[in-house]
XYZ file of C-alpha atoms in Angstrom:
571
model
C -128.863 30.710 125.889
C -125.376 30.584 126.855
C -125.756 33.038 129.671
C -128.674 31.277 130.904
C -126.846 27.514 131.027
C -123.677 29.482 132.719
C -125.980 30.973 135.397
C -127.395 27.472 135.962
C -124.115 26.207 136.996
C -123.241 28.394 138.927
C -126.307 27.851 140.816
C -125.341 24.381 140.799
C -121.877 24.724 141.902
C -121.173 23.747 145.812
C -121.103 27.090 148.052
C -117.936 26.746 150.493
C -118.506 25.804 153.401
C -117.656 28.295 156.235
C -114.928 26.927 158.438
C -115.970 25.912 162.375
C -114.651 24.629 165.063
C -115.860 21.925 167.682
C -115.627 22.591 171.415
C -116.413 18.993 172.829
C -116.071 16.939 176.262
C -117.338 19.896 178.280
C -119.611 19.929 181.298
C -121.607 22.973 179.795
C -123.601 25.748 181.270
C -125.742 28.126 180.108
C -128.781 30.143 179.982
C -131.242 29.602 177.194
C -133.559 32.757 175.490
C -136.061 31.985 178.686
C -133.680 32.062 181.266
C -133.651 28.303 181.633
C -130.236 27.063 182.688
C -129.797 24.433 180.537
C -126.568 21.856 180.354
C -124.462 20.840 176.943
C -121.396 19.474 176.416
C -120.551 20.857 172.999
C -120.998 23.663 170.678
C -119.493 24.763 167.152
C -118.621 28.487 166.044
C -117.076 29.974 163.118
C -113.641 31.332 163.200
C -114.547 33.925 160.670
C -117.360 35.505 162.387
C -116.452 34.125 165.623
C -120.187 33.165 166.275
C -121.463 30.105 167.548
C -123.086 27.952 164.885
C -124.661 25.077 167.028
C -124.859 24.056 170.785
C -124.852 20.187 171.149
C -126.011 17.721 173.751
C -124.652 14.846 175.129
C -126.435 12.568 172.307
C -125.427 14.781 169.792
C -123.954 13.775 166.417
C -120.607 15.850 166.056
C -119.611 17.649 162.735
C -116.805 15.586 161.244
C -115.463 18.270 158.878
C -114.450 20.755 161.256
C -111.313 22.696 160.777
C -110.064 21.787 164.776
C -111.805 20.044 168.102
C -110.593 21.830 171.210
C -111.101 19.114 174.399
C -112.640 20.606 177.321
C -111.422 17.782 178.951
C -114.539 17.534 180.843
C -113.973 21.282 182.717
C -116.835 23.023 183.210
C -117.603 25.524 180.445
C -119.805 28.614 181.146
C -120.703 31.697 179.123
C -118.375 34.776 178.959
C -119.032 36.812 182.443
C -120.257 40.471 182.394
C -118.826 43.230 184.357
C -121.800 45.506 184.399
C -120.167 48.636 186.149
C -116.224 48.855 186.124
C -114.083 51.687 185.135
C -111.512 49.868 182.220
C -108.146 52.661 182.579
C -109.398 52.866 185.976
C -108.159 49.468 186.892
C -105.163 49.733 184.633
C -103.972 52.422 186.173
C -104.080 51.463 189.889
C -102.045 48.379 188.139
C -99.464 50.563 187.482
C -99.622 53.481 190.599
C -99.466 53.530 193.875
C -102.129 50.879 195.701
C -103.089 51.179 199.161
C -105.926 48.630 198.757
C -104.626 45.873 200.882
C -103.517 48.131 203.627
C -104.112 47.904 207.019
C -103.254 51.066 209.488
C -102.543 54.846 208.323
C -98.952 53.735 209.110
C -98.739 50.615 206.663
C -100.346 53.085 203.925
C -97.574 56.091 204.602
C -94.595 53.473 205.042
C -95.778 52.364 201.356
C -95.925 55.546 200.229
C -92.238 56.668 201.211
C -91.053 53.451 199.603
C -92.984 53.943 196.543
C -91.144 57.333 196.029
C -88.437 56.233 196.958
C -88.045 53.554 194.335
C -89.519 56.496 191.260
C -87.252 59.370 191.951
C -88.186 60.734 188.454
C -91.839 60.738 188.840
C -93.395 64.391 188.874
C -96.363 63.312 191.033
C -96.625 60.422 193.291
C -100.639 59.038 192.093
C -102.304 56.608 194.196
C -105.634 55.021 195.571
C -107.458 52.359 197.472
C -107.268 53.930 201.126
C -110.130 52.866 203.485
C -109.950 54.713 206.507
C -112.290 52.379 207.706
C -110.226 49.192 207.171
C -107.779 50.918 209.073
C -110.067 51.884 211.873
C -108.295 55.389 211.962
C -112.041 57.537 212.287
C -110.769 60.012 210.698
C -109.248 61.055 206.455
C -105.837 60.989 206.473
C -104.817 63.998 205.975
C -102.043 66.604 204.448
C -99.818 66.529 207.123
C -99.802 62.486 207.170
C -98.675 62.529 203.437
C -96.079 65.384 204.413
C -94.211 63.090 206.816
C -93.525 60.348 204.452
C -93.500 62.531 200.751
C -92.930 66.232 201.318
C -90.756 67.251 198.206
C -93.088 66.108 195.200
C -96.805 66.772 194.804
C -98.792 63.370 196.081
C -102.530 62.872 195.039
C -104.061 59.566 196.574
C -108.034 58.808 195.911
C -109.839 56.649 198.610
C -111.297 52.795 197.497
C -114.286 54.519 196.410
C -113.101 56.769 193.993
C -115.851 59.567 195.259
C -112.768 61.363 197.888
C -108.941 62.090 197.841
C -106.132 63.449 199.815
C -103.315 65.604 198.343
C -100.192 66.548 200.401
C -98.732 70.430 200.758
C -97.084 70.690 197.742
C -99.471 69.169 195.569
C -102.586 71.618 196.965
C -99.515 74.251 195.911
C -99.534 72.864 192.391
C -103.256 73.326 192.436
C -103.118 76.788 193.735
C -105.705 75.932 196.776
C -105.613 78.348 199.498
C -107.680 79.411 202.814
C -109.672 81.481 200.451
C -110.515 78.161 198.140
C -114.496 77.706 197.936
C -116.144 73.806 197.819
C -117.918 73.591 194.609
C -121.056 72.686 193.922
C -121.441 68.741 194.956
C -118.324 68.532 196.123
C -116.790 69.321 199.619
C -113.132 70.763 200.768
C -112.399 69.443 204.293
C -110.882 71.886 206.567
C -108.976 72.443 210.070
C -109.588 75.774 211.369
C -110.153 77.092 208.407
C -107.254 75.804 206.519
C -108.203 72.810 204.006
C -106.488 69.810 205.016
C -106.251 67.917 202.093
C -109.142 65.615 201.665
C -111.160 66.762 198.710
C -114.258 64.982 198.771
C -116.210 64.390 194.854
C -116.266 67.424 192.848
C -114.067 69.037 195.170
C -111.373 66.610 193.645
C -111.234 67.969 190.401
C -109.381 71.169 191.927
C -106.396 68.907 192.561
C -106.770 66.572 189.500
C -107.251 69.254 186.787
C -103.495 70.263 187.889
C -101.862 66.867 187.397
C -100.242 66.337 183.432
C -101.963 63.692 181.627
C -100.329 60.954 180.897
C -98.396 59.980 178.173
C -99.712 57.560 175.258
C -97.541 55.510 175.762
C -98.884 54.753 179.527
C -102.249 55.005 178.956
C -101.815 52.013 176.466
C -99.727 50.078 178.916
C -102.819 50.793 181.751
C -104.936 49.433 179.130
C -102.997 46.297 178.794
C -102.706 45.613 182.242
C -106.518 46.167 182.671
C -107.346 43.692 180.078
C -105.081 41.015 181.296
C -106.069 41.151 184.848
C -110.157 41.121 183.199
C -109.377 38.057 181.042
C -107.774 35.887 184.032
C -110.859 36.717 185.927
C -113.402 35.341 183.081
C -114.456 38.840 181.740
C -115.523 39.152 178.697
C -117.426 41.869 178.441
C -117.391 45.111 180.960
C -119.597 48.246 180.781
C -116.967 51.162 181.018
C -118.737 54.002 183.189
C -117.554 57.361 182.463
C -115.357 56.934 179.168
C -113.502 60.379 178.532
C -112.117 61.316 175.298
C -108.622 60.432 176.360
C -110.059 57.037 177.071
C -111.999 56.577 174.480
C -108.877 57.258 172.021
C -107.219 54.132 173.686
C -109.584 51.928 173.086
C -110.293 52.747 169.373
C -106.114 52.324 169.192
C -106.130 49.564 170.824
C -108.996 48.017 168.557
C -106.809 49.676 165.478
C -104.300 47.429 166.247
C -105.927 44.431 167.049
C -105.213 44.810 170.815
C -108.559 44.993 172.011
C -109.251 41.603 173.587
C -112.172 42.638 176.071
C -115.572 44.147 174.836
C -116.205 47.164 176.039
C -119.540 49.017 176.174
C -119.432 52.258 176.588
C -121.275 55.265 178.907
C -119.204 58.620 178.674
C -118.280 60.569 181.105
C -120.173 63.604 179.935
C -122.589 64.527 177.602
C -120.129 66.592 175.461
C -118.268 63.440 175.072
C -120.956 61.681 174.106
C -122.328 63.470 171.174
C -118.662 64.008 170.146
C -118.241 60.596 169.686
C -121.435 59.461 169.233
C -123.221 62.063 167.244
C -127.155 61.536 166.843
C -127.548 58.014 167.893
C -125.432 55.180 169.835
C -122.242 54.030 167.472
C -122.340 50.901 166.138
C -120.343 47.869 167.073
C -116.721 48.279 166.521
C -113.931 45.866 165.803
C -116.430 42.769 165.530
C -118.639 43.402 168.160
C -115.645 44.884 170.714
C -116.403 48.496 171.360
C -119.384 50.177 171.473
C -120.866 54.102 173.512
C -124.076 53.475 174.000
C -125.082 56.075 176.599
C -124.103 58.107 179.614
C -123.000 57.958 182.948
C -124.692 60.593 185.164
C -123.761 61.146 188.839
C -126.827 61.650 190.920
C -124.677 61.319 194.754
C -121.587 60.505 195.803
C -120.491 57.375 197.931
C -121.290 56.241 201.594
C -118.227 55.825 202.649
C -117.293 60.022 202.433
C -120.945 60.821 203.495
C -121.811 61.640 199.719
C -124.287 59.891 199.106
C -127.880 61.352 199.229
C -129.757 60.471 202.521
C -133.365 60.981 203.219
C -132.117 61.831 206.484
C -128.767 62.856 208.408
C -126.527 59.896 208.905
C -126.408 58.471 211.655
C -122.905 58.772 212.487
C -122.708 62.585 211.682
C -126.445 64.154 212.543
C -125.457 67.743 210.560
C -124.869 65.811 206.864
C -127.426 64.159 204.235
C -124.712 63.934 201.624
C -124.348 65.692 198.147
C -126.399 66.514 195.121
C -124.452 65.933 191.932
C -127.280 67.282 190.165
C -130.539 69.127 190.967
C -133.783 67.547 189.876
C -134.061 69.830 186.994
C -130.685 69.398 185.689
C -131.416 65.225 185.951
C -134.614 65.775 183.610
C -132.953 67.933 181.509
C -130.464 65.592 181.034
C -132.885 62.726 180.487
C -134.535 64.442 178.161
C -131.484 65.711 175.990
C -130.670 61.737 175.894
C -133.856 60.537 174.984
C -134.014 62.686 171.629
C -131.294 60.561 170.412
C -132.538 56.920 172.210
C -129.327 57.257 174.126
C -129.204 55.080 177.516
C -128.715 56.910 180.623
C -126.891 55.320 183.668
C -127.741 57.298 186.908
C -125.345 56.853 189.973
C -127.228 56.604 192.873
C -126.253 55.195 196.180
C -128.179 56.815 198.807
C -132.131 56.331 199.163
C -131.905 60.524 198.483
C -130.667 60.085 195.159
C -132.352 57.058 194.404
C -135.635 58.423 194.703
C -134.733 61.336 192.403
C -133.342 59.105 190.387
C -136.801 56.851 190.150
C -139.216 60.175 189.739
C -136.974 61.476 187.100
C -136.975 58.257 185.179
C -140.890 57.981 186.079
C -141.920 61.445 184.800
C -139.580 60.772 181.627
C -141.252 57.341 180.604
C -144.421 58.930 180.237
C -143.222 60.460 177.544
C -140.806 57.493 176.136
C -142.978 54.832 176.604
C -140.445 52.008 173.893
C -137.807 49.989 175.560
C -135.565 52.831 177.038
C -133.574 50.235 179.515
C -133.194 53.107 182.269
C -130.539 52.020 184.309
C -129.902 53.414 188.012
C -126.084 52.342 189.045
C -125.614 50.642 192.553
C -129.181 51.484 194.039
C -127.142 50.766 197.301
C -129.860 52.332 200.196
C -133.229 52.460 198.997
C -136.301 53.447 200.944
C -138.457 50.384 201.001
C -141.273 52.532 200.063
C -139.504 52.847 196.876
C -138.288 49.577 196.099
C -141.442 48.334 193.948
C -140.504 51.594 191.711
C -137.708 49.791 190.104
C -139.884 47.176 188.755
C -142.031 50.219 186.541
C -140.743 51.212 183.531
C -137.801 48.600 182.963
C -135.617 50.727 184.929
C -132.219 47.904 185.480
C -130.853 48.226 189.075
C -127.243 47.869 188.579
C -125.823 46.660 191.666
C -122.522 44.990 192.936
C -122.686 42.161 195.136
C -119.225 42.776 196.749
C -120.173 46.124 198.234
C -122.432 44.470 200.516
C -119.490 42.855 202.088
C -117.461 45.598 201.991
C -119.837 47.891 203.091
C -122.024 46.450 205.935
C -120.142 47.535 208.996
C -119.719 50.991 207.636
C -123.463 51.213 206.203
C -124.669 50.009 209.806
C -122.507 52.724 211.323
C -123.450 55.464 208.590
C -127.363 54.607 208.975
C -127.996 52.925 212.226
C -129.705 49.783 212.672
C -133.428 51.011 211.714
C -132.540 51.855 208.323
C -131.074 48.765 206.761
C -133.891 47.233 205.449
C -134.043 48.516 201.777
C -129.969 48.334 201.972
C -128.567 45.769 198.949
C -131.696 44.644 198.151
C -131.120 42.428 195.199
C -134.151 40.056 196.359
C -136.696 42.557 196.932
C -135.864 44.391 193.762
C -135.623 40.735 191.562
C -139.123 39.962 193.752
C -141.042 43.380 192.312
C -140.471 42.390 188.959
C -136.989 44.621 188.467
C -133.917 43.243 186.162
C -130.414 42.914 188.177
C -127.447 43.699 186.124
C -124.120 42.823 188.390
C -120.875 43.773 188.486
C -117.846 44.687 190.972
C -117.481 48.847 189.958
C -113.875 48.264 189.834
C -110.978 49.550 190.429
C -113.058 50.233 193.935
C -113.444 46.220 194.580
C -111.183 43.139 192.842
C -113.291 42.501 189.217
C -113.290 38.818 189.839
C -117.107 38.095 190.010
C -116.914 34.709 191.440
C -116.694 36.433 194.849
C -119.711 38.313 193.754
C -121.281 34.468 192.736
C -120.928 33.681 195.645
C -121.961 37.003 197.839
C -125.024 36.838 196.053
C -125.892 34.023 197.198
C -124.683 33.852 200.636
C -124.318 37.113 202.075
C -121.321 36.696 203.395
C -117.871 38.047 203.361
C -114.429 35.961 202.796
C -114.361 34.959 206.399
C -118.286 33.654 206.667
C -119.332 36.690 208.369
C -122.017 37.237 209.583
C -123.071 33.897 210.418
C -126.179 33.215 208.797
C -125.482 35.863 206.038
C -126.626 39.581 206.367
C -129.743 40.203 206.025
C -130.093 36.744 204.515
C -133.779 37.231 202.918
C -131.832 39.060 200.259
C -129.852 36.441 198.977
C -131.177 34.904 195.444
C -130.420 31.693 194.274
C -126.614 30.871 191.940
C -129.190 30.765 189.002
C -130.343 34.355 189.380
C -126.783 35.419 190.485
C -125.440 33.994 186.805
C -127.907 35.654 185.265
C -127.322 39.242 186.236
C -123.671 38.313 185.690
C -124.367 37.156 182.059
C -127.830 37.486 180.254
C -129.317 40.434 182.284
C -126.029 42.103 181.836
C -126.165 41.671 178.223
C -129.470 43.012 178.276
C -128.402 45.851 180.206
C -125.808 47.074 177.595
C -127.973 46.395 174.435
C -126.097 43.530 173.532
C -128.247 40.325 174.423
C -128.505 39.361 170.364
C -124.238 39.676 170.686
C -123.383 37.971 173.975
C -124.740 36.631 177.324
C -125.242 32.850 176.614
C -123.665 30.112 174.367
C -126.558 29.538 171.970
C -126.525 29.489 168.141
C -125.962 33.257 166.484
C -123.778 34.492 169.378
C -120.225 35.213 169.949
C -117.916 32.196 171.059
C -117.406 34.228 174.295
C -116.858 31.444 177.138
C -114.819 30.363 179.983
C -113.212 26.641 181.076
C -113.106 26.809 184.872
C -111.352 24.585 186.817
C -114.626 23.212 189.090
C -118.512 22.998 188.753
C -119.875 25.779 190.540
C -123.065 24.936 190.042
C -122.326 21.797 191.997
C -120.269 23.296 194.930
C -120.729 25.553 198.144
C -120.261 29.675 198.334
C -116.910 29.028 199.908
C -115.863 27.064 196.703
C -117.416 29.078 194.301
C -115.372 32.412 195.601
C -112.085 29.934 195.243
C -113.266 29.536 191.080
C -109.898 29.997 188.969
C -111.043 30.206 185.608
C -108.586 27.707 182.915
C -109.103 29.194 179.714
C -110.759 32.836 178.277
C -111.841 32.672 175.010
C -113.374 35.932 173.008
C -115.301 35.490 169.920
C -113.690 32.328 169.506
C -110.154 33.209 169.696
C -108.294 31.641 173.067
C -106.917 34.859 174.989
C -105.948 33.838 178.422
C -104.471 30.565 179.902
C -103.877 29.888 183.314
C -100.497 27.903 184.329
C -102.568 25.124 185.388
C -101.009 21.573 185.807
C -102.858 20.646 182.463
C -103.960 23.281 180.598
C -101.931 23.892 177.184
C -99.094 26.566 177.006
C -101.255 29.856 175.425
C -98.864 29.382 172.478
C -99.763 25.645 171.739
C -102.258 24.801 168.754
C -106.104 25.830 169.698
C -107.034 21.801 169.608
C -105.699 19.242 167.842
C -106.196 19.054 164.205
C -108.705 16.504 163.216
C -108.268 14.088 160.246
C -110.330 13.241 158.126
C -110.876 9.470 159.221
C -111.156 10.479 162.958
C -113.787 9.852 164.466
C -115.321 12.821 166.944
C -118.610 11.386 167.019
C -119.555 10.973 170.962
């Protein structure tokens, strides 16, 4: 009897109340289960769980007892953005090497180069990246003998914007031990002058040069890690899909998420399938650190890029009538590999730029569903040049099309040169693919473009570059509306990664993952919308990046002011 009057209190007894916090006075944003964009201008979340517990309109009641109220002071407040393709130590380390990406002429690039050596004497290699021959307008690689003239007495190894070529000076084709008797390798391509390689090393080809450079050190990778996260968080990013995660990377992250360092989410494709079912095992790995890290699948190259005349064409380019580009995989090797993932419902990720590759990639995926018929998610990266016979394919079978709004921009006068004017019209094609009933996950595939994706906002939905070129935008009848743009930047890129019950919106359930921007860009022009400078990052509702803005609190000041008990936060 005892026992049972015992039990009955305790069944009586108060249960604690779980602690939350009120985000008020915001001008909110966000996209509801439906893909409604709906407004608010208040939620609540937990800071235990980090979830958000309610999402409140303007007539509202507010919770009273809430542990703090952080004032939006009327800022716009959006969801967490979504870097669908973006290589994480990829962008730290151009943060911390060499980078070519804002240069101008061959001769810019090389004078950088000398000075860059110049001020790391100790440095065994010189590493670098983000050449564009074509922003230089050279026509033409650079070459060994341009890196000899400004670095001849350490090896020098500098990858082109795209990631997909590189050039290596004397001594560092020395290191590698390539001769005149060195043989291209499957996919990949050596480029020579009379008979002599000249340093470019175009895709697979680059791993003769890169296998021969020492890894680096913990200590930098960490660093490279850092740097990559802070630049993310400034630009609103949340959440990024890491494409290609090696083992070396994959050890950063988990000690970064050891130590409570890892402030971006990361979901993860490896970079091979060994990799993967190291890590993995039998299945994809559950959430990590509170919903931070996750491998989920892998990334599979299918071509290479445009811009080295990789990537697969139907047809010889235009600008070079003896090359298609390069197979980075057969069509039996692709199924094969399908297949091997599918035993284990792991995701694959096909890169495929040219309309080559991405109709392999699309009869592959076709002849695989068959047998798969459950939600699979089959994602094809970039889609870039698709026939437009082919285009309706990507709505069959949920196949994603992860694209990048920014390469449209940065590709259009070299994509008009590389294919000629009659072969354009499947070419960035987010509203014909949204139109035949495909998903669009978006992203910037960075380090190769900047990660902030308010440029790619506002690409979308202009199709124009920085300077408002073309006129008119190119090929405007491809341009969707903001609404579909901040979709594929939020909820379809959720949905992409197997994470839309985790992140994507603010609604009740989900992580506090949001953003305080400093203007309305739902109420503003493409122009504005690429000018966006985003206030305040916040991750699972901790606040991890302030901007010096004239208002905004210090990073170290109180998240909110307290609220007493007889203050009133009703609104």
């Amino acid at each position: 009897m005892t026992a049972c009057i015992i039990a009955l209190a305790a069944l009586l007894l108060p249960t604690p109340a779980q602690a939350d916090a009120l985000v008020d006075n915001a001008n909110g944003y966000t996209l509801d289960e439906d893909g409604n964009l709906i407004r608010f201008t208040g939620f609540t979340f937990n800071v235990e769980t980090g979830r958000i517990t309610q999402l409140l309109r303007r007539n509202d009641d507010r919770p009273r007892e809430v542990d703090f109220r952080h004032d939006a002071r009327g800022m716009t407040v959006i969801p967490g953005l979504i870097d669908a393709h973006g290589h994480m130590m990829g962008l730290g380390y151009s943060a911390i090497q060499l980078d070519l990406s804002d240069t101008t002429s061959l001769e810019e690039a090389m004078a950088r180069l000398a000075q860059y050596r110049a001020e790391n004497p100790t440095l065994r290699w010189v590493i670098g990246g983000g050449w564009n021959q074509e922003s230089w307008g050279l026509g033409r690689f650079p070459n060994a003998a341009d890196l000899d003239a400004a670095v001849a007495d350490r090896p020098v190894w500098l990858t082109r914007v795209d990631g997909h070529a590189g050039v290596a000076n004397s001594v560092a084709m020395e290191a590698a031990g390539i001769t005149a008797n060195a043989q291209s390798p499957s996919g990949g391509r050596i480029e020579r002058d009379g008979g002599q390689p000249n340093g470019v090393f175009v895709d697979t080809a680059m791993a003769l040069v890169e296998n021969a450079i020492p890894t680096p050190q913990p200590p930098v990778r960490d660093m490279a890690l850092r740097e990559a996260q802070d630049l993310l968080l400034s630009y609103g990013v949340t959440t990024m899909h890491d494409m290609g995660t090696s083992p070396n990377d994959w050890g950063v992250l988990r000690r970064a998420g050891d130590r409570g360092l890892l402030r971006v989410r990361v979901i993860s494709y490896a970079n091979a399938l060994d990799t993967l079912l190291d890590i993995a095992g039998d299945a994809q790995t559950p959430w990590l650190y509170d919903g931070r890290l996750r491998m989920v699948g892998l990334k599979i190259y299918g071509d290479g890029a445009l811009g080295s005349r990789g990537a697969l064409l139907n047809a010889p380019y235009a600008d070079a009538p003896g090359e298609i580009g390069l197979a980075l995989i057969d069509g039996i090797a692709l199924r094969n590999r399908l297949s091997r993932l599918s035993l284990d419902r792991f995701q694959a990720a096909i890169h495929a730029i040219g309309d080559g590759a991405n109709r392999e990639a699309l009869g592959a995926i076709e002849e695989l569903a068959t047998r798969y018929t459950d939600d699979r998610r089959w994602r094809i990266e970039h889609a870039q040049i698709v026939d437009p016979a082919d285009l309706a394919r990507f709505s069959q079978h949920g196949i994603i099309a992860s694209m990048q709004p920014v390469h449209q921009t940065s590709d259009r006068l070299m994509a008009e040169a590389r294919l000629g004017p009659n072969r354009l019209t499947g070419a960035y094609a987010w509203n014909s693919m949204l139109r035949s009933g495909s998903r669009l996950a978006f992203g910037s595939d960075f380090p190769v473009e900047n990660p902030n994706p308010f440029p790619g906002l506002a690409v979308a939905i202009s199709r124009q570059d920085a300077a408002g070129q073309p006129a008119g935008g190119w090929q405007a009848h491809e341009r969707i509306s903001l609404q579909q743009a901040f979709a594929a930047f939020t909820t379809d890129a959720a949905f992409a990664g197997f994470a839309e019950d985790q992140i994507g919106r603010i609604g009740e359930g989900l992580y506090a993952d949001f953003l305080i921007l400093d203007r309305d860009i739902f109420a503003i022009s493409p122009d504005e919308i690429r000018e966006t400078q985003v206030a305040e990052t916040w991750v699972g509702g901790e606040r991890t990046w302030v901007r010096a803005l004239v208002d905004a609190p210090p990073m170290d000041a109180p998240v909110g002011p307290m609220i007493s008990d007889d203050e009133d936060v009703g609104r």
